[in-house]
Amino acid sequence: MGTKQDQGKTDMVGKALRLLVLLGDQPDGTNASELSRLADLPFSTTYRLLGSLTRNGFVQLDPDSRRYRLGLRVFQLGQRVAHAHGFAGAALPVLQRVTETTHEATLLQVVDDDRVLTAQKVDGPQKYRITSDPGGHELLHSTSSGKVLVAFSEPAESKRLVAELDLAERCPNTITAREVFRQEIERIQQRGYATNDEENDPGMRAIAVPVLDSRGIAIASLATAVPAFRYSVDELTQFVPLLKEAAEELAVRLPLH
């Protein structure tokens, strides 16, 4: 039989899980006061639990509206439990159709704690395959998906990422200068897609477009990744119309709204 201290910890875990369940019923998010009322918890307890959940990636706080919503850590856990359903499952047929046309790998990726999380991937029929599997992380500034997600984030978040990301060098082509990165993001915002010219992995190139919600904010990115010996960056742009059409379909299909 557990001690009162153990029971208290268990009770707090239950309260935290209750908050996550309630946030799952609020797709547009809610504030701490309303969540406190819905959970029938003191505001101080709710606020403390939300702080802990936010720090650990289970909850996301919009700094402007002060509204909380489920974080991508919840999605990542769900990905491991039920990969064939939900977000990844809804996207799979679309990614498969893109790969049938390009004969190259197609990836659906999202932002997770200042990194890129691969939510779904379909490999091409070629023997040479990429290594970014579902559940894996990459850097934002050195990948086409990461750059397009930075460019089409909420404006305030996009500015923060441009100003604060650690522009670590992955390859000789990686953008590591702050002003160069800022200019790259501006170009992406203007043209609607991002490229990666051996910036994250030697010998690999990619092109990505945003999957946009009704406000024009990226909820995910859709990318085609290829070995550099098969396509130049200019040649990759032929896939932009196909990717944009698929992204529009994904914007309707994906449950993350």
PDB file of C-alpha atoms in Angstrom:
ATOM      1  CA  MET A   1       0.000   0.000   0.000  1.00  0.00           C
ATOM      2  CA  GLY A   2       1.468   3.352  -1.052  1.00  0.00           C
ATOM      3  CA  THR A   3       2.201   6.258   1.254  1.00  0.00           C
ATOM      4  CA  LYS A   4       0.123   9.429   1.296  1.00  0.00           C
ATOM      5  CA  GLN A   5       2.964  11.130  -0.588  1.00  0.00           C
ATOM      6  CA  ASP A   6       2.831   8.486  -3.332  1.00  0.00           C
ATOM      7  CA  GLN A   7      -0.943   8.771  -3.518  1.00  0.00           C
ATOM      8  CA  GLY A   8      -0.609  12.561  -3.809  1.00  0.00           C
ATOM      9  CA  LYS A   9       1.791  12.211  -6.730  1.00  0.00           C
ATOM     10  CA  THR A  10      -0.558   9.743  -8.421  1.00  0.00           C
ATOM     11  CA  ASP A  11      -3.443  12.162  -7.916  1.00  0.00           C
ATOM     12  CA  MET A  12      -1.446  14.971  -9.579  1.00  0.00           C
ATOM     13  CA  VAL A  13      -0.660  12.697 -12.518  1.00  0.00           C
ATOM     14  CA  GLY A  14      -4.378  11.992 -12.854  1.00  0.00           C
ATOM     15  CA  LYS A  15      -5.145  15.708 -12.796  1.00  0.00           C
ATOM     16  CA  ALA A  16      -2.530  16.385 -15.463  1.00  0.00           C
ATOM     17  CA  LEU A  17      -3.980  13.643 -17.662  1.00  0.00           C
ATOM     18  CA  ARG A  18      -7.432  15.126 -17.127  1.00  0.00           C
ATOM     19  CA  LEU A  19      -6.161  18.461 -18.452  1.00  0.00           C
ATOM     20  CA  LEU A  20      -4.739  16.742 -21.541  1.00  0.00           C
ATOM     21  CA  VAL A  21      -8.074  15.027 -22.198  1.00  0.00           C
ATOM     22  CA  LEU A  22      -9.923  18.339 -21.873  1.00  0.00           C
ATOM     23  CA  LEU A  23      -7.469  20.078 -24.197  1.00  0.00           C
ATOM     24  CA  GLY A  24      -8.090  17.314 -26.713  1.00  0.00           C
ATOM     25  CA  ASP A  25     -11.725  18.478 -26.779  1.00  0.00           C
ATOM     26  CA  GLN A  26     -10.635  22.072 -27.494  1.00  0.00           C
ATOM     27  CA  PRO A  27      -9.082  22.065 -31.001  1.00  0.00           C
ATOM     28  CA  ASP A  28      -8.727  25.870 -30.968  1.00  0.00           C
ATOM     29  CA  GLY A  29      -7.223  25.834 -27.491  1.00  0.00           C
ATOM     30  CA  THR A  30      -8.424  27.494 -24.293  1.00  0.00           C
ATOM     31  CA  ASN A  31      -7.046  29.654 -21.494  1.00  0.00           C
ATOM     32  CA  ALA A  32      -5.997  28.536 -18.032  1.00  0.00           C
ATOM     33  CA  SER A  33      -9.082  29.990 -16.319  1.00  0.00           C
ATOM     34  CA  GLU A  34     -11.510  28.136 -18.566  1.00  0.00           C
ATOM     35  CA  LEU A  35      -9.510  24.928 -18.267  1.00  0.00           C
ATOM     36  CA  SER A  36      -9.535  25.271 -14.494  1.00  0.00           C
ATOM     37  CA  ARG A  37     -13.323  25.550 -14.591  1.00  0.00           C
ATOM     38  CA  LEU A  38     -13.738  22.589 -16.935  1.00  0.00           C
ATOM     39  CA  ALA A  39     -11.435  20.406 -14.826  1.00  0.00           C
ATOM     40  CA  ASP A  40     -12.995  21.589 -11.547  1.00  0.00           C
ATOM     41  CA  LEU A  41      -9.510  22.338 -10.215  1.00  0.00           C
ATOM     42  CA  PRO A  42      -8.113  25.374  -8.393  1.00  0.00           C
ATOM     43  CA  PHE A  43      -6.590  27.862 -10.795  1.00  0.00           C
ATOM     44  CA  SER A  44      -3.203  27.632  -9.041  1.00  0.00           C
ATOM     45  CA  THR A  45      -3.133  23.850  -9.512  1.00  0.00           C
ATOM     46  CA  THR A  46      -4.197  24.097 -13.148  1.00  0.00           C
ATOM     47  CA  TYR A  47      -1.610  26.782 -13.901  1.00  0.00           C
ATOM     48  CA  ARG A  48       1.181  24.804 -12.223  1.00  0.00           C
ATOM     49  CA  LEU A  49       0.291  21.615 -14.098  1.00  0.00           C
ATOM     50  CA  LEU A  50       0.042  23.475 -17.411  1.00  0.00           C
ATOM     51  CA  GLY A  51       3.499  24.919 -16.814  1.00  0.00           C
ATOM     52  CA  SER A  52       4.952  21.465 -16.279  1.00  0.00           C
ATOM     53  CA  LEU A  53       3.132  20.000 -19.287  1.00  0.00           C
ATOM     54  CA  THR A  54       4.287  22.889 -21.472  1.00  0.00           C
ATOM     55  CA  ARG A  55       7.915  22.533 -20.420  1.00  0.00           C
ATOM     56  CA  ASN A  56       7.798  18.864 -21.362  1.00  0.00           C
ATOM     57  CA  GLY A  57       6.146  19.426 -24.742  1.00  0.00           C
ATOM     58  CA  PHE A  58       2.762  17.876 -23.957  1.00  0.00           C
ATOM     59  CA  VAL A  59       1.014  21.260 -24.087  1.00  0.00           C
ATOM     60  CA  GLN A  60       1.683  24.298 -26.282  1.00  0.00           C
ATOM     61  CA  LEU A  61       1.037  27.893 -25.221  1.00  0.00           C
ATOM     62  CA  ASP A  62       0.310  30.616 -27.763  1.00  0.00           C
ATOM     63  CA  PRO A  63       2.201  33.625 -26.344  1.00  0.00           C
ATOM     64  CA  ASP A  64      -0.155  36.138 -27.969  1.00  0.00           C
ATOM     65  CA  SER A  65      -3.576  34.695 -27.158  1.00  0.00           C
ATOM     66  CA  ARG A  66      -2.429  32.901 -23.961  1.00  0.00           C
ATOM     67  CA  ARG A  67      -4.405  29.880 -25.103  1.00  0.00           C
ATOM     68  CA  TYR A  68      -3.207  26.349 -24.446  1.00  0.00           C
ATOM     69  CA  ARG A  69      -3.546  23.422 -26.841  1.00  0.00           C
ATOM     70  CA  LEU A  70      -2.118  19.937 -27.069  1.00  0.00           C
ATOM     71  CA  GLY A  71       1.570  19.795 -27.907  1.00  0.00           C
ATOM     72  CA  LEU A  72       3.284  17.596 -30.441  1.00  0.00           C
ATOM     73  CA  ARG A  73       4.766  15.365 -27.732  1.00  0.00           C
ATOM     74  CA  VAL A  74       1.263  13.909 -27.356  1.00  0.00           C
ATOM     75  CA  PHE A  75       1.191  13.260 -31.085  1.00  0.00           C
ATOM     76  CA  GLN A  76       4.640  11.678 -30.982  1.00  0.00           C
ATOM     77  CA  LEU A  77       3.511   9.205 -28.322  1.00  0.00           C
ATOM     78  CA  GLY A  78       0.368   8.464 -30.301  1.00  0.00           C
ATOM     79  CA  GLN A  79       2.555   7.886 -33.347  1.00  0.00           C
ATOM     80  CA  ARG A  80       4.350   5.098 -31.552  1.00  0.00           C
ATOM     81  CA  VAL A  81       1.143   3.501 -30.281  1.00  0.00           C
ATOM     82  CA  ALA A  82      -0.983   3.682 -33.414  1.00  0.00           C
ATOM     83  CA  HIS A  83       1.154   4.532 -36.428  1.00  0.00           C
ATOM     84  CA  ALA A  84      -1.487   3.274 -38.863  1.00  0.00           C
ATOM     85  CA  HIS A  85      -4.197   5.640 -37.597  1.00  0.00           C
ATOM     86  CA  GLY A  86      -4.864   9.325 -37.041  1.00  0.00           C
ATOM     87  CA  PHE A  87      -2.523  11.987 -38.382  1.00  0.00           C
ATOM     88  CA  ALA A  88      -0.034   9.656 -40.051  1.00  0.00           C
ATOM     89  CA  GLY A  89      -2.701   7.280 -41.336  1.00  0.00           C
ATOM     90  CA  ALA A  90      -4.764  10.087 -42.845  1.00  0.00           C
ATOM     91  CA  ALA A  91      -1.727  11.362 -44.716  1.00  0.00           C
ATOM     92  CA  LEU A  92      -0.454   8.015 -45.993  1.00  0.00           C
ATOM     93  CA  PRO A  93      -2.572   7.698 -49.182  1.00  0.00           C
ATOM     94  CA  VAL A  94      -1.619  11.220 -50.258  1.00  0.00           C
ATOM     95  CA  LEU A  95       2.083  10.583 -49.717  1.00  0.00           C
ATOM     96  CA  GLN A  96       1.840   7.316 -51.617  1.00  0.00           C
ATOM     97  CA  ARG A  97       0.326   9.070 -54.642  1.00  0.00           C
ATOM     98  CA  VAL A  98       3.098  11.679 -54.624  1.00  0.00           C
ATOM     99  CA  THR A  99       5.762   8.964 -54.517  1.00  0.00           C
ATOM    100  CA  GLU A 100       4.037   7.077 -57.353  1.00  0.00           C
ATOM    101  CA  THR A 101       4.610  10.165 -59.509  1.00  0.00           C
ATOM    102  CA  THR A 102       8.076  11.225 -58.333  1.00  0.00           C
ATOM    103  CA  HIS A 103       9.498   7.731 -57.625  1.00  0.00           C
ATOM    104  CA  GLU A 104      11.262   9.402 -54.689  1.00  0.00           C
ATOM    105  CA  ALA A 105      10.726   9.576 -50.935  1.00  0.00           C
ATOM    106  CA  THR A 106       7.876  11.764 -49.665  1.00  0.00           C
ATOM    107  CA  LEU A 107       7.833  13.047 -46.083  1.00  0.00           C
ATOM    108  CA  LEU A 108       5.230  14.697 -43.848  1.00  0.00           C
ATOM    109  CA  GLN A 109       6.944  16.629 -41.053  1.00  0.00           C
ATOM    110  CA  VAL A 110       5.961  18.973 -38.212  1.00  0.00           C
ATOM    111  CA  VAL A 111       7.670  21.309 -35.740  1.00  0.00           C
ATOM    112  CA  ASP A 112       8.511  19.749 -32.373  1.00  0.00           C
ATOM    113  CA  ASP A 113      10.420  21.785 -29.779  1.00  0.00           C
ATOM    114  CA  ASP A 114      12.501  23.789 -32.287  1.00  0.00           C
ATOM    115  CA  ARG A 115      13.187  20.676 -34.368  1.00  0.00           C
ATOM    116  CA  VAL A 116      11.499  18.822 -37.210  1.00  0.00           C
ATOM    117  CA  LEU A 117       9.598  15.631 -36.368  1.00  0.00           C
ATOM    118  CA  THR A 118       8.914  13.163 -39.174  1.00  0.00           C
ATOM    119  CA  ALA A 119       5.260  12.143 -38.890  1.00  0.00           C
ATOM    120  CA  GLN A 120       4.991   9.939 -41.976  1.00  0.00           C
ATOM    121  CA  LYS A 121       7.229   8.818 -44.822  1.00  0.00           C
ATOM    122  CA  VAL A 122       6.840   6.816 -48.011  1.00  0.00           C
ATOM    123  CA  ASP A 123      10.049   5.538 -49.603  1.00  0.00           C
ATOM    124  CA  GLY A 124      10.509   5.534 -53.338  1.00  0.00           C
ATOM    125  CA  PRO A 125      11.115   2.339 -55.321  1.00  0.00           C
ATOM    126  CA  GLN A 126      14.804   3.165 -55.776  1.00  0.00           C
ATOM    127  CA  LYS A 127      17.405   1.259 -53.790  1.00  0.00           C
ATOM    128  CA  TYR A 128      19.012   4.418 -52.397  1.00  0.00           C
ATOM    129  CA  ARG A 129      16.780   5.494 -49.460  1.00  0.00           C
ATOM    130  CA  ILE A 130      16.805   8.350 -46.952  1.00  0.00           C
ATOM    131  CA  THR A 131      17.125   7.691 -43.240  1.00  0.00           C
ATOM    132  CA  SER A 132      14.562  10.065 -41.690  1.00  0.00           C
ATOM    133  CA  ASP A 133      11.965   7.621 -40.377  1.00  0.00           C
ATOM    134  CA  PRO A 134       8.685   8.431 -38.548  1.00  0.00           C
ATOM    135  CA  GLY A 135       9.408   9.619 -35.012  1.00  0.00           C
ATOM    136  CA  GLY A 136      12.881  10.895 -35.944  1.00  0.00           C
ATOM    137  CA  HIS A 137      14.042  14.478 -35.546  1.00  0.00           C
ATOM    138  CA  GLU A 138      16.039  16.841 -37.761  1.00  0.00           C
ATOM    139  CA  LEU A 139      17.162  20.467 -37.462  1.00  0.00           C
ATOM    140  CA  LEU A 140      14.935  23.303 -38.622  1.00  0.00           C
ATOM    141  CA  HIS A 141      17.539  25.493 -40.309  1.00  0.00           C
ATOM    142  CA  SER A 142      19.259  22.792 -42.381  1.00  0.00           C
ATOM    143  CA  THR A 143      16.237  20.981 -43.861  1.00  0.00           C
ATOM    144  CA  SER A 144      13.746  22.055 -46.528  1.00  0.00           C
ATOM    145  CA  SER A 145      10.839  21.050 -44.277  1.00  0.00           C
ATOM    146  CA  GLY A 146      12.309  22.894 -41.323  1.00  0.00           C
ATOM    147  CA  LYS A 147      12.858  26.072 -43.270  1.00  0.00           C
ATOM    148  CA  VAL A 148       9.355  26.054 -44.743  1.00  0.00           C
ATOM    149  CA  LEU A 149       7.879  25.439 -41.271  1.00  0.00           C
ATOM    150  CA  VAL A 150       9.841  28.399 -39.889  1.00  0.00           C
ATOM    151  CA  ALA A 151       8.736  30.587 -42.799  1.00  0.00           C
ATOM    152  CA  PHE A 152       5.039  29.784 -42.397  1.00  0.00           C
ATOM    153  CA  SER A 153       4.792  29.636 -38.603  1.00  0.00           C
ATOM    154  CA  GLU A 154       2.794  32.238 -36.692  1.00  0.00           C
ATOM    155  CA  PRO A 155       4.548  35.554 -37.501  1.00  0.00           C
ATOM    156  CA  ALA A 156       5.798  36.066 -33.944  1.00  0.00           C
ATOM    157  CA  GLU A 157       7.062  32.496 -33.721  1.00  0.00           C
ATOM    158  CA  SER A 158       8.719  32.745 -37.126  1.00  0.00           C
ATOM    159  CA  LYS A 159      10.606  35.857 -36.009  1.00  0.00           C
ATOM    160  CA  ARG A 160      11.658  34.137 -32.777  1.00  0.00           C
ATOM    161  CA  LEU A 161      12.966  31.091 -34.599  1.00  0.00           C
ATOM    162  CA  VAL A 162      14.890  33.194 -37.112  1.00  0.00           C
ATOM    163  CA  ALA A 163      16.461  35.194 -34.276  1.00  0.00           C
ATOM    164  CA  GLU A 164      17.134  32.392 -31.787  1.00  0.00           C
ATOM    165  CA  LEU A 165      17.733  29.074 -33.559  1.00  0.00           C
ATOM    166  CA  ASP A 166      21.159  27.550 -33.061  1.00  0.00           C
ATOM    167  CA  LEU A 167      22.449  27.576 -36.632  1.00  0.00           C
ATOM    168  CA  ALA A 168      24.764  24.631 -36.132  1.00  0.00           C
ATOM    169  CA  GLU A 169      26.813  23.464 -39.100  1.00  0.00           C
ATOM    170  CA  ARG A 170      25.705  20.044 -40.327  1.00  0.00           C
ATOM    171  CA  CYS A 171      27.445  20.161 -43.709  1.00  0.00           C
ATOM    172  CA  PRO A 172      29.625  22.613 -45.629  1.00  0.00           C
ATOM    173  CA  ASN A 173      26.443  23.965 -47.292  1.00  0.00           C
ATOM    174  CA  THR A 174      24.507  24.540 -44.050  1.00  0.00           C
ATOM    175  CA  ILE A 175      23.384  28.129 -43.510  1.00  0.00           C
ATOM    176  CA  THR A 176      25.078  29.298 -40.306  1.00  0.00           C
ATOM    177  CA  ALA A 177      24.988  33.103 -40.707  1.00  0.00           C
ATOM    178  CA  ARG A 178      21.967  34.753 -39.071  1.00  0.00           C
ATOM    179  CA  GLU A 179      21.359  37.365 -41.785  1.00  0.00           C
ATOM    180  CA  VAL A 180      21.697  34.794 -44.577  1.00  0.00           C
ATOM    181  CA  PHE A 181      19.144  32.603 -42.790  1.00  0.00           C
ATOM    182  CA  ARG A 182      16.779  35.559 -42.407  1.00  0.00           C
ATOM    183  CA  GLN A 183      17.020  36.300 -46.131  1.00  0.00           C
ATOM    184  CA  GLU A 184      16.440  32.636 -46.960  1.00  0.00           C
ATOM    185  CA  ILE A 185      13.238  32.584 -44.889  1.00  0.00           C
ATOM    186  CA  GLU A 186      12.004  35.746 -46.638  1.00  0.00           C
ATOM    187  CA  ARG A 187      12.600  34.137 -50.051  1.00  0.00           C
ATOM    188  CA  ILE A 188      10.681  31.047 -48.955  1.00  0.00           C
ATOM    189  CA  GLN A 189       7.749  33.165 -47.810  1.00  0.00           C
ATOM    190  CA  GLN A 190       7.668  34.865 -51.210  1.00  0.00           C
ATOM    191  CA  ARG A 191       7.934  31.774 -53.426  1.00  0.00           C
ATOM    192  CA  GLY A 192       6.030  29.289 -51.253  1.00  0.00           C
ATOM    193  CA  TYR A 193       8.580  26.470 -51.053  1.00  0.00           C
ATOM    194  CA  ALA A 194      11.983  25.676 -49.562  1.00  0.00           C
ATOM    195  CA  THR A 195      14.964  23.678 -50.784  1.00  0.00           C
ATOM    196  CA  ASN A 196      17.813  21.826 -49.118  1.00  0.00           C
ATOM    197  CA  ASP A 197      20.967  21.563 -51.207  1.00  0.00           C
ATOM    198  CA  GLU A 198      23.095  19.071 -49.248  1.00  0.00           C
ATOM    199  CA  GLU A 199      22.654  21.250 -46.151  1.00  0.00           C
ATOM    200  CA  ASN A 200      21.590  18.514 -43.721  1.00  0.00           C
ATOM    201  CA  ASP A 201      23.133  15.344 -45.162  1.00  0.00           C
ATOM    202  CA  PRO A 202      25.913  15.113 -47.754  1.00  0.00           C
ATOM    203  CA  GLY A 203      24.598  13.788 -51.038  1.00  0.00           C
ATOM    204  CA  MET A 204      20.934  14.548 -50.307  1.00  0.00           C
ATOM    205  CA  ARG A 205      18.643  17.277 -51.646  1.00  0.00           C
ATOM    206  CA  ALA A 206      15.010  18.039 -50.882  1.00  0.00           C
ATOM    207  CA  ILE A 207      12.179  20.419 -51.661  1.00  0.00           C
ATOM    208  CA  ALA A 208       9.237  21.159 -49.362  1.00  0.00           C
ATOM    209  CA  VAL A 209       5.965  23.094 -49.295  1.00  0.00           C
ATOM    210  CA  PRO A 210       3.817  24.027 -46.299  1.00  0.00           C
ATOM    211  CA  VAL A 211       0.515  22.378 -45.410  1.00  0.00           C
ATOM    212  CA  LEU A 212      -1.486  25.454 -44.430  1.00  0.00           C
ATOM    213  CA  ASP A 213      -4.495  25.912 -42.169  1.00  0.00           C
ATOM    214  CA  SER A 214      -7.297  28.380 -42.895  1.00  0.00           C
ATOM    215  CA  ARG A 215      -5.167  31.240 -41.527  1.00  0.00           C
ATOM    216  CA  GLY A 216      -2.214  30.483 -43.795  1.00  0.00           C
ATOM    217  CA  ILE A 217      -0.173  29.020 -40.927  1.00  0.00           C
ATOM    218  CA  ALA A 218       1.774  25.801 -41.491  1.00  0.00           C
ATOM    219  CA  ILE A 219       0.471  22.769 -39.610  1.00  0.00           C
ATOM    220  CA  ALA A 220       2.974  20.512 -41.385  1.00  0.00           C
ATOM    221  CA  SER A 221       5.335  20.350 -44.344  1.00  0.00           C
ATOM    222  CA  LEU A 222       5.348  18.026 -47.334  1.00  0.00           C
ATOM    223  CA  ALA A 223       8.705  17.234 -48.909  1.00  0.00           C
ATOM    224  CA  THR A 224      10.315  15.224 -51.673  1.00  0.00           C
ATOM    225  CA  ALA A 225      13.842  14.058 -50.801  1.00  0.00           C
ATOM    226  CA  VAL A 226      16.307  12.736 -53.356  1.00  0.00           C
ATOM    227  CA  PRO A 227      19.970  11.750 -53.677  1.00  0.00           C
ATOM    228  CA  ALA A 228      21.945  14.644 -55.168  1.00  0.00           C
ATOM    229  CA  PHE A 229      23.207  12.594 -58.105  1.00  0.00           C
ATOM    230  CA  ARG A 230      19.649  12.206 -59.451  1.00  0.00           C
ATOM    231  CA  TYR A 231      18.405  15.820 -59.291  1.00  0.00           C
ATOM    232  CA  SER A 232      19.823  19.322 -59.129  1.00  0.00           C
ATOM    233  CA  VAL A 233      17.998  21.891 -57.005  1.00  0.00           C
ATOM    234  CA  ASP A 234      16.577  23.519 -60.160  1.00  0.00           C
ATOM    235  CA  GLU A 235      15.307  20.153 -61.388  1.00  0.00           C
ATOM    236  CA  LEU A 236      13.589  19.537 -58.038  1.00  0.00           C
ATOM    237  CA  THR A 237      11.327  22.554 -58.585  1.00  0.00           C
ATOM    238  CA  GLN A 238       9.345  20.545 -61.159  1.00  0.00           C
ATOM    239  CA  PHE A 239       7.723  18.806 -58.165  1.00  0.00           C
ATOM    240  CA  VAL A 240       6.394  22.024 -56.585  1.00  0.00           C
ATOM    241  CA  PRO A 241       2.949  21.965 -58.306  1.00  0.00           C
ATOM    242  CA  LEU A 242       2.475  18.296 -57.366  1.00  0.00           C
ATOM    243  CA  LEU A 243       3.497  18.936 -53.746  1.00  0.00           C
ATOM    244  CA  LYS A 244       1.270  22.008 -53.444  1.00  0.00           C
ATOM    245  CA  GLU A 245      -1.736  20.102 -54.775  1.00  0.00           C
ATOM    246  CA  ALA A 246      -1.064  17.278 -52.299  1.00  0.00           C
ATOM    247  CA  ALA A 247      -0.590  19.798 -49.478  1.00  0.00           C
ATOM    248  CA  GLU A 248      -4.009  21.297 -50.192  1.00  0.00           C
ATOM    249  CA  GLU A 249      -5.552  17.837 -49.890  1.00  0.00           C
ATOM    250  CA  LEU A 250      -3.659  17.172 -46.664  1.00  0.00           C
ATOM    251  CA  ALA A 251      -4.929  20.454 -45.206  1.00  0.00           C
ATOM    252  CA  VAL A 252      -8.422  18.983 -45.458  1.00  0.00           C
ATOM    253  CA  ARG A 253      -7.501  15.429 -44.403  1.00  0.00           C
ATOM    254  CA  LEU A 254      -5.276  16.046 -41.392  1.00  0.00           C
ATOM    255  CA  PRO A 255      -6.969  16.082 -37.976  1.00  0.00           C
ATOM    256  CA  LEU A 256      -4.520  18.661 -36.514  1.00  0.00           C
ATOM    257  CA  HIS A 257      -6.618  21.846 -36.893  1.00  0.00           C
TER     258      HIS A 257
END
